[in-house]
Amino acid sequence: MGKINVLDKHVAELIAAGEVVERPASVAKELVENAVDAGATGVTVEIRNGGTTFLRVADDGCGIAREDVPLAFLSHATSKISGREDLDSIATLGFRGEALASVAAVARVELLTRTAEELAGTHYVIDGEGEHICEDAGCPKGTTFVVRDLFYNTPARMKFLKKDVTEGNAVAAVVDKAALSHPEVSFRFLRDGRETLHTPGDGRVKSAVYAVYGKEFTSGMIPVEYELNGIRLSGFVCKPSAARPNRSMQNFFINGRFVRTRTASVALEEAFKGSLMVGKIPSCVLHLRIPLGTVDVNVHPTKLEVRFINEKPVFDAVYHGVKTALNRGDTPTVLSLHGESRTPLASVPNAVQIRFPAEPEQKPVDARFPQVPPPAREKSYAVNDSACDIEADDLPEVSAPVPRAVPASGFGAMTVPRRPEEEAGSPPAAALSRVEKNPEPVAPAAETREETQEEPERLIGEAFGTYIVLERGECLVFVDKHAAHERMLYEKLKNEGGDAFCQMLLEPVTVTLEKNEYSAVLESLDLCRQAGFELEDFGGGTVLVRSAPMILNDGDISGAVMEIAGYLAENKNDLTTRKVDWLYHNVACRAAVKAGDNTSPMELALLARRVEREDVRYCPHGRPVSFLLRKKDLERQFGRIQ
C-alpha cells in the first residue's frame, strides 16, 4: 500500500494560511495593502483584544463587484496581475492572490462592499467551513472587512499568540508603516474604542511623520530630495544629535512598499559616519522610486524583502542623497540654558556683599600677531607640531611679536580677523597665491577692524585646557580643540592618502604581536601602506616599522601599530574602504592636539578660525566639535531679561 496521501482542500488551505497569516498584524497588513491598491483616500483600522477577536478594515476605494466577491476568496485569485510577464513590473502592493483565501481559512470573515456602478452593495460571510451568506446590503462605496475569532479552528496556532497588548502593538506598527508609505491616504486606527492615530492624508511625508512619531521626532529631521541614475530619493533623515541606539526607526519604502533592505541601511549609516557618537544609529523615513523592472518583490511571503538587479545604484543614491542633506541641513548645536532666572544678590535678604578694592587700570594688551612671511611649503604652521596645515593666508596681519605663552589676562583683546579674499568668496588657494606673489603691506589696526565682518570673532581664552572660547556677535562659541584638530587631520589623510604623510624612520621600530594579529597584519601590508605605515615581517610574531606618518610622535608609533593589528584581526571580513577609514581615524586621533596640552593663543586662534572656515562639525568618532551659547540665554540666567 502506498504511503503518499493527497491532502484534501481544507487541510491544504490551513497549511497555506500558515505561510501568510501568522498573527493579527498579518491580516491587517494584507487588508490595508488591498485598500491602498483599490485607490482609497481614507482607511480605518479598528481592533479589539489585540485583533484576535475583532479586526475591521474599512476603505473608500473602488469596491468589489458582486460577481467577483466569491472569486476573491479563492486561492491564487487576484485582479493585480494576469500573466507571467506582469511579475517583471509589479506596481501594486498585493499580487499573489493568497491573502483573502488564507484569512478565510482560519477566521470568520464578513465583507461589505459596493462599486460606484452598483446601486446595492454586497454582504458576504465566509469562514473555514465555507460560504454562508451572499446578499444585497446598503453600504457606501468602498469595502469593509470584519475578521473575527482568528485561529478559532486551529488552536495550536492560537497558543503561539502573545498578549493582547503585544499583538495590538504589532497591528499598530503595520498601520504606522502604511501611513508613512502613503501620506496621500488618511489613516485612522482605533484600539479598543480609542483612536490612537489619525493622519491628514495631505500627501506630505512630514505630516505623516508628525502624526505617527510626534513633534519631538519630527523636529529632529532633515529633509532629503535627491535623484541619481534614475532613482529618486525623498523623505527625511534625523539630525546626528537625534540619532537613536538601535535601527527600529529606520523606515525604507521602495515604490510605496515598506521593506527591510540592508543595502539602503548600510548606505545610510555610511553617510552618517563621522557625524554620530559611537553606538548611535541614524533614523529615517526614506522613499525610493526605482524602475519596476530593476527590483524583485516576489522574494518572501511577507514581501518585506526585495532583491535588486544591481545594488550599487541604490547604495549610491541613498549615500549621496543623505550626505547632501546632512551638509545642507545639519546646523551647529545651540546650547539653551533652562531653568528659572537667578534672583539678583542685592534682593536676597540677609545677603552679605563683599567689596574688593578697585584694581589699578591696566593698559590694554597688544594682542596683535606678528607678520609671518609666506613659507616655502604650503604646510607653514602646526598646532603642537602635529601638522595642522595652517596656510599663510590664515595668519593675522599684525606687527608686534607675541610670546608662545601669554597670561590668561591677555586673551580678552585677541581677535580672529577674516581676510578680505574670503569675504569676497575667493578660494583660499587663490588668496594664498596672491599673498605669495604680492605680499601686501601691513594695514593699521583700525583698518583691519573695518574690513572684518559685522560680527568679528574675539578669542576669550581656553577652558580646562581643552575648550577654546570665542565671542562671535551675540553668541559664545565653545570649540573642543582635540576634536577639531582630529577632524582636520582625518580629512587631510582621507583626501591626500596616508602615504602622502609617510616618513622614513631613522631607526626602525619593532612591534611584537599576538599570532592572529601578526597574520592579519602580514595579509594587509598594502592596506597599512595606504595609512602611511611601511611594515615588513621580522619573524617570530614581530613586525618592523620602516616608516610611519610624520604627524605621529615617536612614542605613538608602536601603540598605533598594535591597535591596527588588533582591528585587522577582528574585522577580517570588513570592506577594504572601511578598514582604511578606521586607520585614518586612528592616526588622526593619536596625532591631534590633546586635551590638557599647552597651546599658545596664536594656535588656539588659528584652530578656531579653521573650524569656521572649513565648517568642521564633528570629530571622526561623531562627537560635536563646537556649540553656541546665545547672549540672551546667558542674560536670562542672570535675571537681566525674562
PDB file of N, CA, C and O in Angstrom, residues 186 242 258 299 323 347 374 443 479 491 493 576:
ATOM      1  N   SER A 186      -5.470  59.028   4.129  1.00  0.00           N
ATOM      2  CA  SER A 186      -5.732  59.334   5.542  1.00  0.00           C
ATOM      3  C   SER A 186      -6.032  58.035   6.287  1.00  0.00           C
ATOM      4  O   SER A 186      -6.981  57.311   5.949  1.00  0.00           O
ATOM      5  N   ALA A 242      20.048  63.694  17.002  1.00  0.00           N
ATOM      6  CA  ALA A 242      18.809  62.982  17.316  1.00  0.00           C
ATOM      7  C   ALA A 242      18.894  61.496  16.988  1.00  0.00           C
ATOM      8  O   ALA A 242      17.868  60.821  16.914  1.00  0.00           O
ATOM      9  N   PHE A 258       6.866  49.187   2.178  1.00  0.00           N
ATOM     10  CA  PHE A 258       7.833  49.130   3.276  1.00  0.00           C
ATOM     11  C   PHE A 258       8.659  47.863   3.147  1.00  0.00           C
ATOM     12  O   PHE A 258       8.121  46.758   3.006  1.00  0.00           O
ATOM     13  N   VAL A 299       9.993  37.745  -3.279  1.00  0.00           N
ATOM     14  CA  VAL A 299      11.091  37.006  -2.658  1.00  0.00           C
ATOM     15  C   VAL A 299      10.633  36.268  -1.416  1.00  0.00           C
ATOM     16  O   VAL A 299      11.016  35.122  -1.177  1.00  0.00           O
ATOM     17  N   LYS A 323      24.040  62.278   2.343  1.00  0.00           N
ATOM     18  CA  LYS A 323      25.212  63.116   2.577  1.00  0.00           C
ATOM     19  C   LYS A 323      24.927  64.564   2.181  1.00  0.00           C
ATOM     20  O   LYS A 323      25.288  65.503   2.907  1.00  0.00           O
ATOM     21  N   SER A 347      18.779  91.554  46.053  1.00  0.00           N
ATOM     22  CA  SER A 347      17.402  91.385  46.514  1.00  0.00           C
ATOM     23  C   SER A 347      17.243  90.238  47.497  1.00  0.00           C
ATOM     24  O   SER A 347      16.159  90.022  48.012  1.00  0.00           O
ATOM     25  N   PRO A 374      55.442  84.456   3.783  1.00  0.00           N
ATOM     26  CA  PRO A 374      54.973  83.224   3.127  1.00  0.00           C
ATOM     27  C   PRO A 374      56.030  82.140   3.209  1.00  0.00           C
ATOM     28  O   PRO A 374      57.213  82.389   2.987  1.00  0.00           O
ATOM     29  N   ALA A 443      48.318  96.473   7.268  1.00  0.00           N
ATOM     30  CA  ALA A 443      47.341  97.533   7.449  1.00  0.00           C
ATOM     31  C   ALA A 443      47.251  97.918   8.906  1.00  0.00           C
ATOM     32  O   ALA A 443      47.459  97.101   9.799  1.00  0.00           O
ATOM     33  N   VAL A 479      34.745  75.482  21.410  1.00  0.00           N
ATOM     34  CA  VAL A 479      35.335  74.549  20.454  1.00  0.00           C
ATOM     35  C   VAL A 479      36.211  73.550  21.204  1.00  0.00           C
ATOM     36  O   VAL A 479      37.077  73.949  21.999  1.00  0.00           O
ATOM     37  N   GLU A 491      40.467  64.457   7.657  1.00  0.00           N
ATOM     38  CA  GLU A 491      40.063  64.849   6.316  1.00  0.00           C
ATOM     39  C   GLU A 491      41.272  64.964   5.388  1.00  0.00           C
ATOM     40  O   GLU A 491      41.200  64.609   4.212  1.00  0.00           O
ATOM     41  N   LEU A 493      44.151  63.288   5.696  1.00  0.00           N
ATOM     42  CA  LEU A 493      44.585  61.918   5.400  1.00  0.00           C
ATOM     43  C   LEU A 493      43.664  61.266   4.372  1.00  0.00           C
ATOM     44  O   LEU A 493      44.117  60.579   3.447  1.00  0.00           O
ATOM     45  N   THR A 576      37.406  46.845   2.413  1.00  0.00           N
ATOM     46  CA  THR A 576      38.710  47.498   2.465  1.00  0.00           C
ATOM     47  C   THR A 576      38.575  48.982   2.746  1.00  0.00           C
ATOM     48  O   THR A 576      39.344  49.558   3.522  1.00  0.00           O
TER      49      THR A 576
END
